[in-house]
Coordinates of C-alpha atoms in Angstrom, one line a residue:
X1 CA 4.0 18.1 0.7
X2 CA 6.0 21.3 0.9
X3 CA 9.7 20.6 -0.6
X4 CA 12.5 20.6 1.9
X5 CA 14.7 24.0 2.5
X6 CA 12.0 25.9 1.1
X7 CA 9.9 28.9 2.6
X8 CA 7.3 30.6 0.3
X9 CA 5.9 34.4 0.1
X10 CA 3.8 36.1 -2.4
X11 CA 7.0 37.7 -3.8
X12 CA 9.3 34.6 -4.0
X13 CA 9.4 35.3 -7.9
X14 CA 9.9 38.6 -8.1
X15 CA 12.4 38.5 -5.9
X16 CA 14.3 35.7 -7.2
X17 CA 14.0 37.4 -10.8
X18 CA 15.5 40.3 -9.2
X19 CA 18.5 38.6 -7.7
X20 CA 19.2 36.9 -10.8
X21 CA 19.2 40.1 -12.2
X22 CA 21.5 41.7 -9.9
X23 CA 23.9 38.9 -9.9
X24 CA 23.7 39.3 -13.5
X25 CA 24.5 43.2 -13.8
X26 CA 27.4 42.4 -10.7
X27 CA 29.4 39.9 -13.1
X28 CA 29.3 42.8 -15.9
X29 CA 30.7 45.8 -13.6
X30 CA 33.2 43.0 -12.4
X31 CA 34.3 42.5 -16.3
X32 CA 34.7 46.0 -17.1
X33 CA 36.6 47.1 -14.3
X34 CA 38.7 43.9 -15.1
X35 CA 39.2 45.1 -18.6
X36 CA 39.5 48.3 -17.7
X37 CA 43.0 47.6 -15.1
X38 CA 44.7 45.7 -18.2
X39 CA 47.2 48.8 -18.9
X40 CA 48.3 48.5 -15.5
X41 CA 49.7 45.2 -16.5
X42 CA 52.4 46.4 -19.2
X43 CA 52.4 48.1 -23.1
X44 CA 50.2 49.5 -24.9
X45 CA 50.5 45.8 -28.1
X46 CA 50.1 43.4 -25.0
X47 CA 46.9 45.2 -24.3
X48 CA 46.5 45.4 -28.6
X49 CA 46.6 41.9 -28.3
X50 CA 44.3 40.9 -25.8
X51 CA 41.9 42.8 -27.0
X52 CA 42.1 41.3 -30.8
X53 CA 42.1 38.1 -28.7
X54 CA 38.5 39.0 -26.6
X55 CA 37.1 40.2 -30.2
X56 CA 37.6 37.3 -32.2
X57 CA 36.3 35.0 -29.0
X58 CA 33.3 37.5 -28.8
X59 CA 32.8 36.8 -32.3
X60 CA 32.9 33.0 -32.3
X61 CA 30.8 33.4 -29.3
X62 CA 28.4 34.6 -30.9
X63 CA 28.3 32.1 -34.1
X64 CA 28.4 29.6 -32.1
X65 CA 25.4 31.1 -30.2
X66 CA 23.6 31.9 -33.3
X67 CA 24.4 28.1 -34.0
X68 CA 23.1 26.6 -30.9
X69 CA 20.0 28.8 -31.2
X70 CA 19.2 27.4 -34.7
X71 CA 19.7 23.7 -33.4
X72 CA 17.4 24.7 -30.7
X73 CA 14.7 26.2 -33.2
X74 CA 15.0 23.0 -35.2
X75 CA 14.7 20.4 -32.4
X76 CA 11.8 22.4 -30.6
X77 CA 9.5 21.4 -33.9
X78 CA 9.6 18.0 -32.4
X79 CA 6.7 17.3 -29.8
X80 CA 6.2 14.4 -27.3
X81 CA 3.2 13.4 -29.0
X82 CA 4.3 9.9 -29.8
X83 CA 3.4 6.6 -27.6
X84 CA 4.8 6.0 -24.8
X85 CA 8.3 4.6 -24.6
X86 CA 9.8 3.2 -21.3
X87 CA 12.7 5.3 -19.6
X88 CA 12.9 3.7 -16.0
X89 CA 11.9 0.9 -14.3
X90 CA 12.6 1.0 -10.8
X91 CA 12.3 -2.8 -9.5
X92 CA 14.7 -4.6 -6.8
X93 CA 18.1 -4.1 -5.9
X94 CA 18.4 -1.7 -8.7
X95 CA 15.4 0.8 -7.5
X96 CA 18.0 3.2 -5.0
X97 CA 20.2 3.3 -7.6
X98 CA 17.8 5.6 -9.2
X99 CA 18.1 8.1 -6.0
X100 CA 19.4 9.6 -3.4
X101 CA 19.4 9.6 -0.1
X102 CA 18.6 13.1 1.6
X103 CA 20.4 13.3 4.9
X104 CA 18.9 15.7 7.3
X105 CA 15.7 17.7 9.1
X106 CA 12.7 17.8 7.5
X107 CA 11.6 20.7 5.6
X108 CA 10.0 24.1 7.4
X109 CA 7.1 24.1 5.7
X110 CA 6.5 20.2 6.9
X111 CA 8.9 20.2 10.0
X112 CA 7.8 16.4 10.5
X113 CA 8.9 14.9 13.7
X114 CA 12.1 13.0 12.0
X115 CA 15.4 13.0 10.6
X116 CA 15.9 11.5 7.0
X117 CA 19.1 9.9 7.2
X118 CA 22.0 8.6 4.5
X119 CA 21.5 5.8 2.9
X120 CA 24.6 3.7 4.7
X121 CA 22.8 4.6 8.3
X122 CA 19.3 3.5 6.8
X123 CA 20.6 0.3 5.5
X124 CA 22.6 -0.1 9.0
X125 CA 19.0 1.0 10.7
X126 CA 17.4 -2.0 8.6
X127 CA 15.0 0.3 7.3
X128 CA 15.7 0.4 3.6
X129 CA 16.2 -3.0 2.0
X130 CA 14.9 -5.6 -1.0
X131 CA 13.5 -8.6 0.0
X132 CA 12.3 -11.6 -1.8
X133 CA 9.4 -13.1 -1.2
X134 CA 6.2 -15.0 -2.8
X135 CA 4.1 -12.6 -5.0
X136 CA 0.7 -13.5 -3.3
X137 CA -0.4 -12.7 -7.1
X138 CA 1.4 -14.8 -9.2
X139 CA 3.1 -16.8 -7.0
X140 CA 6.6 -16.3 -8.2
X141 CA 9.4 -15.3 -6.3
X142 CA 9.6 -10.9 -6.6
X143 CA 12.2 -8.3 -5.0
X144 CA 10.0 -5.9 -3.1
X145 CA 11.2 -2.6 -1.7
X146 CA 11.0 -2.3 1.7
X147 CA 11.0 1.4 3.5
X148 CA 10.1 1.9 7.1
X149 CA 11.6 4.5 9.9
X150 CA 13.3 3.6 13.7
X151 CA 12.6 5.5 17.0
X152 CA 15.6 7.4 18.6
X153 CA 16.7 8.3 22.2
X154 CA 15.8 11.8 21.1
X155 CA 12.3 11.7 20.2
X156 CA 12.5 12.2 16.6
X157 CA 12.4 9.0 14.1
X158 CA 14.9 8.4 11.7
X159 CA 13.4 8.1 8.3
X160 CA 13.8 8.0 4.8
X161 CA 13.9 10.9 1.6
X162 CA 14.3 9.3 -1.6
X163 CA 14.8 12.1 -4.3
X164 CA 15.0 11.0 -7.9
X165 CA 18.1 11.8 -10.1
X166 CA 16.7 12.2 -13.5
X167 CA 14.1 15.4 -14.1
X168 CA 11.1 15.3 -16.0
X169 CA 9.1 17.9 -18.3
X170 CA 5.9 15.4 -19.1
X171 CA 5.9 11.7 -18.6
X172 CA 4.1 8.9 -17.1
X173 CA 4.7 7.9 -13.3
X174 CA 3.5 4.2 -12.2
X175 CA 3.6 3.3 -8.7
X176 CA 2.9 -0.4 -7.7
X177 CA 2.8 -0.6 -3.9
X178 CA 1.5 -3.5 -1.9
X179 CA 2.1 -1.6 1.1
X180 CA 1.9 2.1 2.2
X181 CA 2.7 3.6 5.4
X182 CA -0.5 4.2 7.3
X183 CA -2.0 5.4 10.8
X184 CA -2.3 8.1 13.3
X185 CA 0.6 10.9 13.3
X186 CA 2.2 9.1 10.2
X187 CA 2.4 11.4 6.9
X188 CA 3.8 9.3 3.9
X189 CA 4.2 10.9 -0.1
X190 CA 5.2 10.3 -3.3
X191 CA 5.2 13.6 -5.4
X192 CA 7.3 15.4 -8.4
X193 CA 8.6 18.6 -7.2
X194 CA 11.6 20.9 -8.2
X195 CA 12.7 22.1 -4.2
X196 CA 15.2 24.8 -5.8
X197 CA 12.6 26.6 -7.7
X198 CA 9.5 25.7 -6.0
X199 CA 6.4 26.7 -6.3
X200 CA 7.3 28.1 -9.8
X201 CA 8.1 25.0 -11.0
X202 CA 5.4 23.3 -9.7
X203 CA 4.4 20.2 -7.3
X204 CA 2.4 16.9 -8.0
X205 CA 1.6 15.1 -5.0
X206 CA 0.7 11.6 -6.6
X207 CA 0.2 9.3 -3.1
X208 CA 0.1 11.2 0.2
X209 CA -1.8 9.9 3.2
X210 CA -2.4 11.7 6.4
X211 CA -3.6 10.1 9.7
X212 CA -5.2 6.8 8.4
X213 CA -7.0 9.0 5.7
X214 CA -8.9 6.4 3.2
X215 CA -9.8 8.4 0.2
X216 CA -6.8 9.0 -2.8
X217 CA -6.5 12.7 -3.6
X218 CA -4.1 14.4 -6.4
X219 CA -2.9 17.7 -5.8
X220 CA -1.3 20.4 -7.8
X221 CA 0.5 22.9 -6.0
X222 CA 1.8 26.2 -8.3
X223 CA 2.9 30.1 -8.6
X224 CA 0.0 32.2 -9.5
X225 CA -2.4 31.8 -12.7
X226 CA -3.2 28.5 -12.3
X227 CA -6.9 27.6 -11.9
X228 CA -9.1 25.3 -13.0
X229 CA -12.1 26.8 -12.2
X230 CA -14.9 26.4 -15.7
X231 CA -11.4 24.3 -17.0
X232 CA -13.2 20.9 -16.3
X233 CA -15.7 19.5 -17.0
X234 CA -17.8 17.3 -14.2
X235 CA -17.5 14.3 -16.8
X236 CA -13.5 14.2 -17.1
X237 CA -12.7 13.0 -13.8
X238 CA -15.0 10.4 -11.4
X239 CA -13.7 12.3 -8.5
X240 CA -14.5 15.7 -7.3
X241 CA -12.8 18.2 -6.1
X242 CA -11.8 18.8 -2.4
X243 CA -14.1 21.5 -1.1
X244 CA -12.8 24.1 1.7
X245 CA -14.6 25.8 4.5
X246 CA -13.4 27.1 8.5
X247 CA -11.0 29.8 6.3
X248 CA -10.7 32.6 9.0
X249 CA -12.7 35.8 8.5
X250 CA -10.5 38.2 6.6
X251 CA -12.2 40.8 8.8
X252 CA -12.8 39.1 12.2
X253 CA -10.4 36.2 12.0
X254 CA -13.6 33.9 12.9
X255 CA -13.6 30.7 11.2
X256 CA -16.0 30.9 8.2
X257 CA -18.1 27.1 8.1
X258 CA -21.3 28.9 6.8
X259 CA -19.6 29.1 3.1
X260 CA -17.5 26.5 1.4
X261 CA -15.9 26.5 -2.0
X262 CA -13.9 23.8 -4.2
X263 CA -9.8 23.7 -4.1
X264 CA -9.6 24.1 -7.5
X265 CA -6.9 27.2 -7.8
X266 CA -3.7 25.5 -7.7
X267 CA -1.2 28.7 -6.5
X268 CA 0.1 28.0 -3.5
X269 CA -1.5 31.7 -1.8
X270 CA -5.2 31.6 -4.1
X271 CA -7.8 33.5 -1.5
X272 CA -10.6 31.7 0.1
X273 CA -8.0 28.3 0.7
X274 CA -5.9 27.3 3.1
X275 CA -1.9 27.9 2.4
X276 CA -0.6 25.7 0.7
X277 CA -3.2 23.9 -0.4
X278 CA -3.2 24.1 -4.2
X279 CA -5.7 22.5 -6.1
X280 CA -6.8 19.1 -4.6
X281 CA -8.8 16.3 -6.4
X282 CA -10.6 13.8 -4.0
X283 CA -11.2 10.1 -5.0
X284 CA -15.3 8.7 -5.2
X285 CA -14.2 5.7 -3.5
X286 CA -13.5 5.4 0.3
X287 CA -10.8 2.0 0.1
X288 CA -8.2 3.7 -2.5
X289 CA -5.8 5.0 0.4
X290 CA -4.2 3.7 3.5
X291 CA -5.5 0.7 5.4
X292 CA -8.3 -0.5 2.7
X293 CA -5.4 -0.7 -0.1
X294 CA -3.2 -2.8 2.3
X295 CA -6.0 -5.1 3.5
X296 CA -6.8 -5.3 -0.5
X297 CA -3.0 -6.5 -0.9
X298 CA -1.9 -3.4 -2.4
X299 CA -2.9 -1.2 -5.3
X300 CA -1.4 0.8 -8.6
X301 CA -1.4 4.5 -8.9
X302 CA -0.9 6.2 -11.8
X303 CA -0.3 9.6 -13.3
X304 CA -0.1 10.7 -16.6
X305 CA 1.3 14.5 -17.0
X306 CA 0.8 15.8 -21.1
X307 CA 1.3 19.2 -21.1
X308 CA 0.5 18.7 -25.0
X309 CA -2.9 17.0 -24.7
X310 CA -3.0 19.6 -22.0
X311 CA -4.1 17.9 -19.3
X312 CA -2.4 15.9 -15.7
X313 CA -4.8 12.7 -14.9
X314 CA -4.5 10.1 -12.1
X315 CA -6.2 6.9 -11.6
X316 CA -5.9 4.5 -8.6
X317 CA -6.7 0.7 -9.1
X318 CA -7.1 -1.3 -5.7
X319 CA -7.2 -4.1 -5.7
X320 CA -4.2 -4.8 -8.0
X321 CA -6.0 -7.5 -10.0
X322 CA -8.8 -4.6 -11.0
X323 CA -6.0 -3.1 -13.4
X324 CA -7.1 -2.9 -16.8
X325 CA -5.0 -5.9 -19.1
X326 CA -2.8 -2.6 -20.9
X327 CA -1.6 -2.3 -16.9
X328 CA -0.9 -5.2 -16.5
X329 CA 0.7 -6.1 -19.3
X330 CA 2.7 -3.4 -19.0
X331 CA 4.3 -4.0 -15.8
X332 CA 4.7 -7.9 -16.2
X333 CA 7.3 -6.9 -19.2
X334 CA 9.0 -3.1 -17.9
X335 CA 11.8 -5.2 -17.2
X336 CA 12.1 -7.3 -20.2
X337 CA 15.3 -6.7 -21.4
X338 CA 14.2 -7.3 -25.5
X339 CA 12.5 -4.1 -25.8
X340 CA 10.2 -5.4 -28.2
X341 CA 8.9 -7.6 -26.6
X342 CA 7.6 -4.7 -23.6
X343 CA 4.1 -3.7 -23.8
X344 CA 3.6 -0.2 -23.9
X345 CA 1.0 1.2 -21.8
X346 CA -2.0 3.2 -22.9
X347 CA -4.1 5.5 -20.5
X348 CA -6.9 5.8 -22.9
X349 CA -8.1 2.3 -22.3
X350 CA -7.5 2.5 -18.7
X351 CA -11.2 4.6 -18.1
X352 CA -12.2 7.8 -17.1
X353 CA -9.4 9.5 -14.6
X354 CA -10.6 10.2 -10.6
X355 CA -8.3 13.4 -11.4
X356 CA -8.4 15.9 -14.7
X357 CA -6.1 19.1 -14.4
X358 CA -6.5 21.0 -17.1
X359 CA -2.5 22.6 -18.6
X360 CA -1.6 24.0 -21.5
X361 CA -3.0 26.1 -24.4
X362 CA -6.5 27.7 -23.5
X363 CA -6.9 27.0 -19.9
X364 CA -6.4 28.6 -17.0
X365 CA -2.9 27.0 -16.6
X366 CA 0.1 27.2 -18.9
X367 CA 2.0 24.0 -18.9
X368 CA 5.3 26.2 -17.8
X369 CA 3.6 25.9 -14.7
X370 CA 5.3 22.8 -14.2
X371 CA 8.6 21.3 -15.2
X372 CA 12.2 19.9 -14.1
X373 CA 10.8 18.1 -11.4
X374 CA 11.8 14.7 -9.8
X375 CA 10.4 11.7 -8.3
X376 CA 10.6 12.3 -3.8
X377 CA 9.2 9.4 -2.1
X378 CA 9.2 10.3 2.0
X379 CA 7.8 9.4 5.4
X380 CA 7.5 12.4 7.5
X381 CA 5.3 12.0 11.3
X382 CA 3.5 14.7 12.9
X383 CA 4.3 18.5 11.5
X384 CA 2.0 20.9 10.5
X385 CA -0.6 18.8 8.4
X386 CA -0.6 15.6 10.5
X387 CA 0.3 17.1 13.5
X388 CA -1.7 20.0 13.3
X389 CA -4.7 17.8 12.6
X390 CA -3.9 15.1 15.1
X391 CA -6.1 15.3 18.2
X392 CA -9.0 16.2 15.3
X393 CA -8.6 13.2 13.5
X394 CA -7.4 10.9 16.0
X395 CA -9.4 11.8 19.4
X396 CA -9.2 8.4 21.2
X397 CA -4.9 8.7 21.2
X398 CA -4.7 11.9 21.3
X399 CA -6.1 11.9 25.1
X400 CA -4.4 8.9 26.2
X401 CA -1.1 10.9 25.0
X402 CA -2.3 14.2 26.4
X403 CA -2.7 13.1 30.0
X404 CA -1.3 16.7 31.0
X405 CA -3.8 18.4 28.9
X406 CA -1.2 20.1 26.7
X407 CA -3.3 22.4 24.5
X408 CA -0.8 21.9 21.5
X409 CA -1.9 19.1 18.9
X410 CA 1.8 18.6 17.6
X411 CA 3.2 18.2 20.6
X412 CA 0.6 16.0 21.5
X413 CA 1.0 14.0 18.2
X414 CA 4.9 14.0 18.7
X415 CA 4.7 12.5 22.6
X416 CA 2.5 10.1 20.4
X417 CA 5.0 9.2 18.5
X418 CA 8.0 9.5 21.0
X419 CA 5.5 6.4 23.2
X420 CA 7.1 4.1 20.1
X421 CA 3.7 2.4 19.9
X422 CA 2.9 -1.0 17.9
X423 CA 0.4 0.8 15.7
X424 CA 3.7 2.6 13.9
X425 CA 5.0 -0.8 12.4
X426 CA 2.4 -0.2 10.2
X427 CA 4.2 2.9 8.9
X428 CA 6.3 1.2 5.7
X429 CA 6.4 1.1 2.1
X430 CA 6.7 -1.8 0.0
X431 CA 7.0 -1.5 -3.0
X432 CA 6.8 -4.0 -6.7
X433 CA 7.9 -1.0 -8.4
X434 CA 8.0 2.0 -10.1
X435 CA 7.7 2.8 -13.7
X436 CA 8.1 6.0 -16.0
X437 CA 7.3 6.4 -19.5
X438 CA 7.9 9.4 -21.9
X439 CA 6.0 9.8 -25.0
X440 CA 8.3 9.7 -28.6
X441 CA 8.9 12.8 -29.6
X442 CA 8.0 13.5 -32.8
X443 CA 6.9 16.3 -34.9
X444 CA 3.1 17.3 -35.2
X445 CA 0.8 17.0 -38.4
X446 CA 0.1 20.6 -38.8
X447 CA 4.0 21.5 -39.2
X448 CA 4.4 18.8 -41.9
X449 CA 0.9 20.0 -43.5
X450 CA 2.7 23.2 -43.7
X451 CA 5.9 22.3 -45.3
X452 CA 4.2 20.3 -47.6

């Protein structure tokens, strides 16, 4: 899911390095000529002064530098290496309190056919609320988030952005839906990304369904030298990784289906992918997506990003009630308020992973490939993946729509959507909740082997 605002070129770093750099070099000719125009201001012991003033600030600027940098030094001995300790738990009325609204177009990259709107229209829209009803699971009385999009005069839908406040480095990200948006020109995510330095920061796309597609996939989309090509093993993940084929010809611009190859080289421009594609890991089970997880009453997704056990993993449990106990257990009490009395959760007894990314220290991914991102939950329609993909992957509404014959599939996929037909009110979230966990941070055995 490309972040909004944001375009991407084989140069974007380079450049942006260089800007920063020539902003930075700007502000320093700015404070010498300032300095330099002080004598036009009066005598030569104002000037004395001043100057005696900038040196001792200079001075306990740089102490207090020298300071910070020591504090820094100190605290980055401590590692998250510690169990997991619970830092949000996004259930009922409190759950938008953890975002924000994004008001506007969707992104270029995506260019969905909708407008995300504020968070006072989407509540006056009726298409963000908490309701309570019956947990067909327990049977108790739960606050479920409920997300869903209107038609407009205008052809677009109004629908929802959520982007998360707080920013992560490494953590644990549990979504519990019962219900995700599903169907033909209908492209719903929920993904970490940082927008404002994207792809250098990185992009996880945990949940992301295009055009009724059944089959969970996890992808990873970065800057360059990031692969996990002879990184993973076949036995760390039950899935497999998405395999590519129709690239274009470099030569004759022919689509290529005699040779096919796996996504697994996450930069956003790798050769011998499609744009954008990063690296994609495909569930081995057809039901852990869309309609099959809704029928199934729902299902938990799950992804655990440890840049110090060097590795991203995701698992998908559909029906809820196949969760392993630890899962369970640990979102019956997130919201305990007696912390002790929370179960912590703990991926190794969960099984092997459907996704294995490997990060860090001797693969073919530093972990600085991804950090400060936040939680974006969003229901785009149409664009360039669904849209594009539309009269492929949906045939049968795709020529009802297309009675002109309109050799376009987005604008066959939008007058698709424009018709305001019943099969969108399947296109909403609900959700139980979502959950993130950090690991303690603490400091690791070999540094206390060596001080000791």
């Amino acid at each position: 899911m490309p972040p909004r605002n944001q375009s991407y070129s084989s140069i974007e770093e380079s450049s942006s390095l260089l800007d920063e750099s020539h902003h930075h070099h700007a502000q320093k000719k700015m404070e010498l000529k300032s300095a330099s125009s002080v004598s036009d201001y009066g005598d030569a012991s104002l000037w004395k002064r001043r100057t005696s003033f900038v040196a001792i600030a200079a001075a306990l600027a740089l102490v207090g530098k020298n300071i910070l940098q020591y504090a820094l030094d100190k605290s980055s001995s401590l590692k998250p290496i510690g169990p997991y300790r619970l830092v949000e738990a996004q259930e009922g009325h409190k759950f938008f309190s953890f975002y924000d609204f994004y008001d506007g177009p969707d992104s270029i990259g995506s260019a969905g056919y909708n407008m995300y709107v504020s968070e006072e229209k989407a509540v006056e829209l009726d298409i963000a609320k908490v309701i309570t009803e019956t947990d067909p699971l327990s049977g108790d009385p739960v606050d479920f988030v409920h997300m869903s999009s209107a038609p407009t005069k205008k052809g677009p839908r109004d629908s929802i952005r959520l982007e998360g406040r707080r920013r992560f480095d490494h953590g644990l990200f549990i979504l519990d839906v019962r219900h995700q948006p599903d169907g033909c020109g209908v492209w719903p995510a929920f993904w970490l990304t940082d927008e404002a330095a994207w792809p250098r920061n990185g992009e996880v796309d945990i949940l992301e369904g295009v055009n009724g597609q059944t089959a969970a996939k996890t992808a990873l989309h970065t800057s360059d030298k990031c692969d996990m090509y002879a990184h993973v093993s076949p036995w760390s993940m039950t899935g497999d990784w998405e395999w590519v084929t129709g690239i274009p010809n470099q030569y004759t611009g022919e689509p290529d289906f005699k040779s096919a190859k796996p996504a697994d080289n996450c930069w956003v421009m790798a050769q011998h992918q499609w744009a954008n594609e990063g690296c994609t890991a495909v569930h081995d089970r057809n039901d852990t997506l869309g309609a099959p997880v809704n029928d199934n009453g729902g299902g938990v997704y799950a992804l655990e990003w440890d840049p110090e056990n060097k590795a991203i993993k995701s698992w998908v449990f559909s029906p809820v009630q196949d969760m392993p106990e630890n899962l369970i257990d640990a979102i019956d009490t997130a919201g305990l308020e007696d912390e002790s009395k929370r179960v912590m959760p703990n991926p190794h007894s969960w099984g092997t992973p459907y996704a294995f990314f490997a990060i860090g220290e001797e693969t073919g991914c530093s972990a600085d490939h991804f950090k400060n991102m936040r939680i974006v939950f969003n229901l785009a329609f149409c664009g360039t993946v669904s849209g594009n993909r539309f009269t492929r992957e949906c045939p049968a509404l795709a020529k009802i729509v297309n009675k002109e014959g309109i050799n376009d599939p987005v604008q066959t996929c939008n007058a698709y959507v424009e018709s305001d037909p019943e099969a969108l009110d399947e296109a909403y979230w609900k959700i139980r909740g979502v959950f993130v966990y950090e690991r303690e941070l603490r400091k690791p055995k070999k540094d206390l082997t060596e001080k000791n």
